[in-house]
Amino acid sequence: MFAWTVLALSTAIVLRAAQSYKPVIVVHGLFDSPGDFKLFQGFINETHPGTNVTVIDLFDHTQSLKSLWSQVDGFKAAIYPIMQNAANGVHMICYSQGGLICRGILSTMPDHNVDTLISLSSPQLGQYGDPHHHKLYLNSSNYLAFLNNERENPNATEWKKNFLRIKKLVLIGGPDDGVITPWQSSQFGFYDEHETVIDMRQQLVYIKDTFGLKSLDAQGAIHTFTVNNVHHTKWHSNRTVFDNYIVKWLT
Ligand SMILES: *[C@@H]1O[C@H](CO)[C@@H](O)[C@H](O)[C@H]1NC(C)=O
Ligand SMILES: *[C@@H]1O[C@H](CO)[C@@H](O)[C@H](O)[C@H]1NC(C)=O
Ligand SMILES: *[C@@H]1O[C@H](CO)[C@@H](O)[C@H](O)[C@H]1NC(C)=O
Ligand SMILES: *[C@@H]1O[C@H](CO)[C@@H](O)[C@H](O)[C@H]1NC(C)=O
Ligand SMILES: *[C@@H]1O[C@H](CO)[C@@H](O)[C@H](O)[C@H]1NC(C)=O
């Protein structure tokens, strides 16, 4: 009896050690820097002590205006070693513009080991500019149109395969964001030419599964949360948002 108890206890300890939390990589948004994520890091430290959280210290403040492809390259170089040290994979939390950068990273990284991608109020289908010039967008967008594989892209198949290595895609946003327009872009919705918002499942990129959204959805991998009364600048410092929509994924 005693021996069994000791065995059970030591097994529990070994299991606990083996189940340490996956490292978390945070990619900040426009004009931010790691300093803006102090509270957020504190939340994770409190609920998941010992988690290795890295807020990548690159393209801070006005540097975040640099071309998105150059930021993808820079962030990739910084996160690669973290991924290599993480045998069980990592989670990524990407805020605002960071959410688009993270898609660029994941699509162009054949060996990434991201388990869950949490997109925190990111303009995933773009930001209101001029929805009346969709053809011009398709012709001239050097970033999003490629990423969505809406523009002729020789790497489309590979990028889709790479993106589909993630296990879960968590999309968080809400109507009181005040910056992301339409706010549904945070959940892959966007305006049609009449400025009516069309949701993710009616979007051409979803229907044609151009970069993997429909495949992820078919796997039950997409988790969408609409949260009221959160302004764009508050998503990462709001404890309720963290407790209700983020913490459960950080296993
Ligand atoms: C994590 O929390 C512990 C206990 O409250 C504290 O001592 C430690 O400084 C915190 N670490 C970080 C990186 O916030
Ligand atoms: C966190 O991860 C990075 C990259 O793998 C590593 O260099 C660093 O030492 C880790 N920090 C801790 C406290 O484990
Ligand atoms: C898009 O590009 C094609 C081919 O270069 C050109 O013929 C067409 O006028 C362009 N359309 C717009 C709206 O820019
Ligand atoms: C496709 O991938 C190749 C090799 O990785 C790269 O050189 C090229 O720029 C990519 N094409 C596009 C349109 O990004
Ligand atoms: C925090 O989030 C909750 C919703 O989860 C919201 O009701 C509240 O207004 C938010 N507070 C701030 C300061 O953003």
Short mmCIF file of C-alpha atoms and ligand atoms in Angstrom, two decimals:
data_model
loop_
_atom_site.label_atom_id
_atom_site.label_comp_id
_atom_site.label_asym_id
_atom_site.label_seq_id
_atom_site.Cartn_x
_atom_site.Cartn_y
_atom_site.Cartn_z
CA MET A 1 0.00 0.00 0.00
CA PHE A 2 2.73 2.40 1.05
CA ALA A 3 4.81 1.51 -1.99
CA TRP A 4 1.85 2.14 -4.28
CA THR A 5 1.28 5.54 -2.73
CA VAL A 6 4.93 6.49 -3.23
CA LEU A 7 4.81 5.24 -6.80
CA ALA A 8 1.63 7.18 -7.53
CA LEU A 9 3.11 10.33 -6.02
CA SER A 10 6.33 10.14 -7.93
CA THR A 11 4.42 9.40 -11.14
CA ALA A 12 2.33 12.50 -10.51
CA ILE A 13 5.47 14.59 -10.05
CA VAL A 14 7.05 13.26 -13.23
CA LEU A 15 3.82 13.93 -15.16
CA ARG A 16 3.64 17.44 -13.81
CA ALA A 17 7.20 18.17 -14.87
CA ALA A 18 6.54 16.74 -18.32
CA GLN A 19 3.43 18.87 -18.70
CA SER A 20 5.13 22.21 -18.24
CA TYR A 21 3.43 25.02 -20.12
CA LYS A 22 4.43 25.72 -23.68
CA PRO A 23 6.45 28.91 -24.20
CA VAL A 24 4.39 31.90 -25.28
CA ILE A 25 5.60 34.27 -27.98
CA VAL A 26 3.96 37.69 -28.23
CA VAL A 27 4.08 39.88 -31.33
CA HIS A 28 3.04 43.45 -30.62
CA GLY A 29 1.06 45.88 -32.76
CA LEU A 30 1.55 49.22 -34.45
CA PHE A 31 3.53 51.74 -32.34
CA ASP A 32 3.79 49.29 -29.40
CA SER A 33 6.81 47.84 -27.66
CA PRO A 34 7.31 45.05 -25.10
CA GLY A 35 6.76 47.58 -22.32
CA ASP A 36 3.06 47.65 -23.24
CA PHE A 37 2.76 43.97 -22.29
CA LYS A 38 3.98 44.13 -18.69
CA LEU A 39 0.49 43.60 -17.25
CA PHE A 40 -0.19 40.82 -19.72
CA GLN A 41 3.03 39.03 -18.80
CA GLY A 42 2.06 39.39 -15.16
CA PHE A 43 -1.31 37.71 -15.83
CA ILE A 44 0.41 34.69 -17.42
CA ASN A 45 2.99 34.51 -14.66
CA GLU A 46 0.18 34.43 -12.13
CA THR A 47 -2.06 31.81 -13.77
CA HIS A 48 0.69 29.71 -15.37
CA PRO A 49 3.79 30.20 -13.25
CA GLY A 50 7.04 29.32 -14.95
CA THR A 51 5.80 29.90 -18.49
CA ASN A 52 8.53 31.32 -20.67
CA VAL A 53 6.88 34.40 -22.19
CA THR A 54 8.79 36.37 -24.81
CA VAL A 55 7.45 39.66 -26.13
CA ILE A 56 9.67 40.10 -29.15
CA ASP A 57 11.56 43.36 -28.84
CA LEU A 58 11.71 44.31 -32.51
CA PHE A 59 10.08 46.96 -34.71
CA ASP A 60 9.06 48.97 -31.67
CA HIS A 61 7.21 52.27 -31.88
CA THR A 62 7.63 53.96 -35.29
CA GLN A 63 9.76 51.04 -36.52
CA SER A 64 6.47 49.15 -36.66
CA LEU A 65 5.64 51.17 -39.79
CA LYS A 66 8.29 49.30 -41.76
CA SER A 67 7.14 47.01 -44.55
CA LEU A 68 5.32 43.99 -43.17
CA TRP A 69 7.48 41.53 -45.11
CA SER A 70 10.63 42.98 -43.57
CA GLN A 71 9.01 42.66 -40.16
CA VAL A 72 8.06 39.05 -40.89
CA ASP A 73 11.72 38.30 -41.64
CA GLY A 74 12.95 40.04 -38.51
CA PHE A 75 10.44 38.43 -36.18
CA LYS A 76 11.08 35.02 -37.73
CA ALA A 77 14.79 35.20 -36.95
CA ALA A 78 13.99 36.10 -33.34
CA ILE A 79 11.39 33.42 -32.72
CA TYR A 80 13.16 30.59 -34.48
CA PRO A 81 15.46 29.75 -31.53
CA ILE A 82 12.52 29.82 -29.13
CA MET A 83 10.69 27.29 -31.29
CA GLN A 84 13.76 25.10 -31.53
CA ASN A 85 14.01 24.99 -27.73
CA ALA A 86 10.37 24.01 -27.39
CA ALA A 87 9.96 20.30 -28.06
CA ASN A 88 6.21 20.43 -27.38
CA GLY A 89 5.62 23.53 -29.44
CA VAL A 90 4.77 27.11 -28.60
CA HIS A 91 1.76 29.41 -28.53
CA MET A 92 1.66 32.77 -30.27
CA ILE A 93 -0.36 35.75 -29.16
CA CYS A 94 -0.46 38.45 -31.79
CA TYR A 95 -2.03 41.80 -31.19
CA SER A 96 -3.48 44.15 -33.80
CA GLN A 97 -1.05 44.55 -36.72
CA GLY A 98 0.95 41.75 -35.07
CA GLY A 99 -1.81 39.34 -36.08
CA LEU A 100 -1.12 39.96 -39.75
CA ILE A 101 2.62 39.66 -39.17
CA CYS A 102 2.09 36.32 -37.42
CA ARG A 103 0.18 34.97 -40.38
CA GLY A 104 3.11 35.98 -42.58
CA ILE A 105 5.49 34.20 -40.22
CA LEU A 106 3.44 31.00 -40.07
CA SER A 107 2.77 30.86 -43.80
CA THR A 108 6.42 31.14 -44.72
CA MET A 109 7.87 28.85 -42.03
CA PRO A 110 7.69 25.20 -43.09
CA ASP A 111 8.96 23.90 -39.75
CA HIS A 112 7.13 26.10 -37.24
CA ASN A 113 5.68 24.41 -34.18
CA VAL A 114 2.93 26.83 -33.19
CA ASP A 115 0.13 25.02 -31.41
CA THR A 116 -2.34 27.86 -30.89
CA LEU A 117 -2.40 31.21 -32.66
CA ILE A 118 -4.33 33.79 -30.67
CA SER A 119 -5.25 36.81 -32.77
CA LEU A 120 -6.12 39.70 -30.49
CA SER A 121 -8.14 42.28 -32.40
CA SER A 122 -6.11 42.02 -35.61
CA PRO A 123 -7.40 43.37 -38.94
CA GLN A 124 -7.24 39.90 -40.49
CA LEU A 125 -9.13 40.84 -43.65
CA GLY A 126 -7.78 44.37 -43.73
CA GLN A 127 -8.65 47.76 -42.35
CA TYR A 128 -11.20 50.12 -43.87
CA GLY A 129 -9.53 52.05 -46.62
CA ASP A 130 -11.56 51.77 -49.74
CA PRO A 131 -13.68 48.64 -50.15
CA HIS A 132 -14.87 50.04 -53.50
CA HIS A 133 -11.57 49.30 -55.19
CA HIS A 134 -11.20 45.60 -54.63
CA LYS A 135 -9.55 45.04 -58.02
CA LEU A 136 -6.91 47.66 -57.30
CA TYR A 137 -6.27 45.93 -53.95
CA LEU A 138 -5.85 42.61 -55.72
CA ASN A 139 -3.43 44.22 -58.14
CA SER A 140 -1.39 46.21 -55.73
CA SER A 141 -1.49 44.75 -52.23
CA ASN A 142 1.95 43.37 -51.65
CA TYR A 143 1.12 41.77 -48.36
CA LEU A 144 -2.45 40.82 -47.53
CA ALA A 145 -3.46 39.82 -51.05
CA PHE A 146 -0.46 37.45 -51.17
CA LEU A 147 -1.06 36.14 -47.69
CA ASN A 148 -4.69 35.42 -48.53
CA ASN A 149 -3.54 33.84 -51.79
CA GLU A 150 -5.93 36.17 -53.59
CA ARG A 151 -3.09 37.33 -55.78
CA GLU A 152 -1.19 35.01 -58.07
CA ASN A 153 1.41 33.51 -55.75
CA PRO A 154 3.77 30.73 -56.81
CA ASN A 155 4.07 29.70 -53.16
CA ALA A 156 0.35 29.48 -52.44
CA THR A 157 0.23 25.72 -51.88
CA GLU A 158 3.25 25.71 -49.63
CA TRP A 159 2.11 28.73 -47.63
CA LYS A 160 -1.26 27.12 -47.02
CA LYS A 161 0.36 23.90 -45.87
CA ASN A 162 2.63 25.82 -43.52
CA PHE A 163 -0.21 27.86 -42.05
CA LEU A 164 -2.23 24.67 -41.50
CA ARG A 165 0.40 23.33 -39.10
CA ILE A 166 -1.35 25.26 -36.31
CA LYS A 167 -3.79 23.26 -34.18
CA LYS A 168 -6.05 26.11 -33.09
CA LEU A 169 -6.86 29.60 -34.27
CA VAL A 170 -8.43 31.85 -31.66
CA LEU A 171 -10.00 35.07 -32.95
CA ILE A 172 -10.85 37.73 -30.40
CA GLY A 173 -12.45 41.07 -31.22
CA GLY A 174 -15.49 43.18 -30.54
CA PRO A 175 -17.83 45.98 -31.61
CA ASP A 176 -16.44 48.62 -29.25
CA ASP A 177 -12.88 48.29 -30.52
CA GLY A 178 -13.03 51.74 -32.13
CA VAL A 179 -10.01 51.21 -34.39
CA ILE A 180 -10.35 47.99 -36.37
CA THR A 181 -12.88 48.77 -39.10
CA PRO A 182 -15.04 46.89 -39.58
CA TRP A 183 -14.39 45.29 -36.21
CA GLN A 184 -15.43 41.96 -37.77
CA SER A 185 -12.12 41.99 -39.65
CA SER A 186 -10.72 40.62 -36.37
CA GLN A 187 -12.79 37.51 -37.15
CA PHE A 188 -12.14 37.41 -40.90
CA GLY A 189 -15.25 39.37 -41.81
CA PHE A 190 -15.15 42.40 -44.11
CA TYR A 191 -17.25 44.84 -46.14
CA ASP A 192 -18.59 44.01 -49.56
CA GLU A 193 -18.78 46.81 -52.17
CA HIS A 194 -21.97 48.12 -50.51
CA GLU A 195 -20.20 48.36 -47.15
CA THR A 196 -22.28 45.54 -45.76
CA VAL A 197 -20.20 43.32 -43.52
CA ILE A 198 -19.90 39.79 -44.83
CA ASP A 199 -18.80 37.28 -42.25
CA MET A 200 -15.94 34.81 -42.51
CA ARG A 201 -17.89 31.84 -43.86
CA GLN A 202 -19.28 33.91 -46.76
CA GLN A 203 -15.89 35.32 -47.76
CA LEU A 204 -14.41 34.11 -51.04
CA VAL A 205 -11.09 33.33 -49.36
CA TYR A 206 -12.98 31.04 -46.98
CA ILE A 207 -15.24 29.43 -49.58
CA LYS A 208 -12.27 28.75 -51.88
CA ASP A 209 -10.11 27.81 -48.88
CA THR A 210 -7.33 29.86 -50.44
CA PHE A 211 -5.06 29.81 -47.41
CA GLY A 212 -6.60 27.25 -45.08
CA LEU A 213 -9.43 28.95 -43.17
CA LYS A 214 -12.09 26.52 -44.31
CA SER A 215 -9.84 23.54 -43.59
CA LEU A 216 -9.17 24.80 -40.06
CA ASP A 217 -12.89 25.38 -39.54
CA ALA A 218 -13.68 21.86 -40.75
CA GLN A 219 -11.28 20.55 -38.10
CA GLY A 220 -13.12 22.54 -35.44
CA ALA A 221 -9.92 24.51 -34.93
CA ILE A 222 -11.34 28.04 -35.13
CA HIS A 223 -12.60 29.60 -31.89
CA THR A 224 -14.17 33.03 -32.28
CA PHE A 225 -15.00 35.37 -29.42
CA THR A 226 -16.93 38.64 -29.62
CA VAL A 227 -16.33 40.77 -26.56
CA ASN A 228 -18.20 44.00 -25.84
CA ASN A 229 -16.91 47.16 -24.20
CA VAL A 230 -13.23 46.76 -24.94
CA HIS A 231 -11.41 49.57 -26.73
CA HIS A 232 -8.64 48.66 -29.15
CA THR A 233 -5.87 49.78 -26.82
CA LYS A 234 -7.16 47.68 -23.90
CA TRP A 235 -7.30 44.12 -25.22
CA HIS A 236 -4.01 43.01 -23.71
CA SER A 237 -4.40 44.75 -20.37
CA ASN A 238 -7.96 43.65 -19.64
CA ARG A 239 -8.01 40.93 -17.01
CA THR A 240 -11.54 39.77 -17.85
CA VAL A 241 -10.55 39.25 -21.47
CA PHE A 242 -7.51 37.28 -20.34
CA ASP A 243 -9.45 35.13 -17.88
CA ASN A 244 -12.39 34.40 -20.15
CA TYR A 245 -10.87 34.07 -23.60
CA ILE A 246 -7.11 33.62 -23.41
CA VAL A 247 -6.02 31.68 -20.35
CA LYS A 248 -7.69 28.40 -21.35
CA TRP A 249 -5.48 28.02 -24.42
CA LEU A 250 -2.18 28.40 -22.59
CA THR A 251 -1.65 24.75 -21.69
C1 LIG B 1 6.09 35.97 -11.25
O1 LIG B 1 5.37 35.90 -10.03
C2 LIG B 1 6.18 35.69 -8.91
C3 LIG B 1 5.27 35.47 -7.72
O2 LIG B 1 4.35 36.50 -7.60
C4 LIG B 1 7.14 36.86 -8.76
O3 LIG B 1 7.97 36.64 -7.65
C5 LIG B 1 7.96 37.00 -10.03
O4 LIG B 1 8.78 38.14 -9.95
C6 LIG B 1 7.09 37.10 -11.25
N1 LIG B 1 7.90 37.06 -12.44
C7 LIG B 1 7.66 37.81 -13.49
C8 LIG B 1 8.59 37.64 -14.65
O5 LIG B 1 6.72 38.60 -13.56
C1 LIG B 2 13.07 31.40 -22.41
O1 LIG B 2 13.29 30.91 -23.73
C2 LIG B 2 14.40 31.48 -24.37
C3 LIG B 2 14.42 30.93 -25.78
O2 LIG B 2 14.23 29.55 -25.82
C4 LIG B 2 15.67 31.13 -23.61
O3 LIG B 2 16.76 31.73 -24.23
C5 LIG B 2 15.53 31.63 -22.20
O4 LIG B 2 16.65 31.22 -21.46
C6 LIG B 2 14.29 31.10 -21.55
N1 LIG B 2 14.13 31.71 -20.24
C7 LIG B 2 13.90 31.01 -19.15
C8 LIG B 2 13.77 31.80 -17.89
O5 LIG B 2 13.78 29.79 -19.18
C1 LIG B 3 -4.75 45.31 -62.73
O1 LIG B 3 -3.64 44.87 -63.49
C2 LIG B 3 -3.94 44.54 -64.83
C3 LIG B 3 -2.73 43.89 -65.47
O2 LIG B 3 -1.55 44.53 -65.10
C4 LIG B 3 -4.38 45.83 -65.55
O3 LIG B 3 -4.73 45.54 -66.89
C5 LIG B 3 -5.60 46.40 -64.84
O4 LIG B 3 -5.96 47.63 -65.39
C6 LIG B 3 -5.32 46.59 -63.35
N1 LIG B 3 -6.57 46.95 -62.68
C7 LIG B 3 -6.61 47.88 -61.74
C8 LIG B 3 -7.96 48.17 -61.17
O5 LIG B 3 -5.62 48.42 -61.30
C1 LIG B 4 8.27 32.17 -53.11
O1 LIG B 4 9.28 31.53 -52.42
C2 LIG B 4 10.58 31.79 -52.92
C3 LIG B 4 11.53 30.90 -52.18
O2 LIG B 4 11.22 30.85 -50.82
C4 LIG B 4 10.88 33.26 -52.73
O3 LIG B 4 12.16 33.56 -53.22
C5 LIG B 4 9.83 34.06 -53.46
O4 LIG B 4 10.03 35.46 -53.20
C6 LIG B 4 8.45 33.68 -53.03
N1 LIG B 4 7.44 34.35 -53.85
C7 LIG B 4 6.63 35.26 -53.37
C8 LIG B 4 5.64 35.85 -54.33
O5 LIG B 4 6.65 35.66 -52.23
C1 LIG B 5 -12.70 44.55 -19.92
O1 LIG B 5 -13.44 43.57 -20.60
C2 LIG B 5 -14.80 43.47 -20.24
C3 LIG B 5 -15.42 42.38 -21.10
O2 LIG B 5 -14.82 41.16 -20.92
C4 LIG B 5 -15.50 44.77 -20.45
O3 LIG B 5 -16.84 44.67 -20.02
C5 LIG B 5 -14.80 45.90 -19.72
O4 LIG B 5 -15.38 47.13 -20.09
C6 LIG B 5 -13.34 45.92 -20.12
N1 LIG B 5 -12.62 46.94 -19.37
C7 LIG B 5 -11.74 47.75 -19.94
C8 LIG B 5 -11.09 48.77 -19.09
O5 LIG B 5 -11.43 47.63 -21.12
#
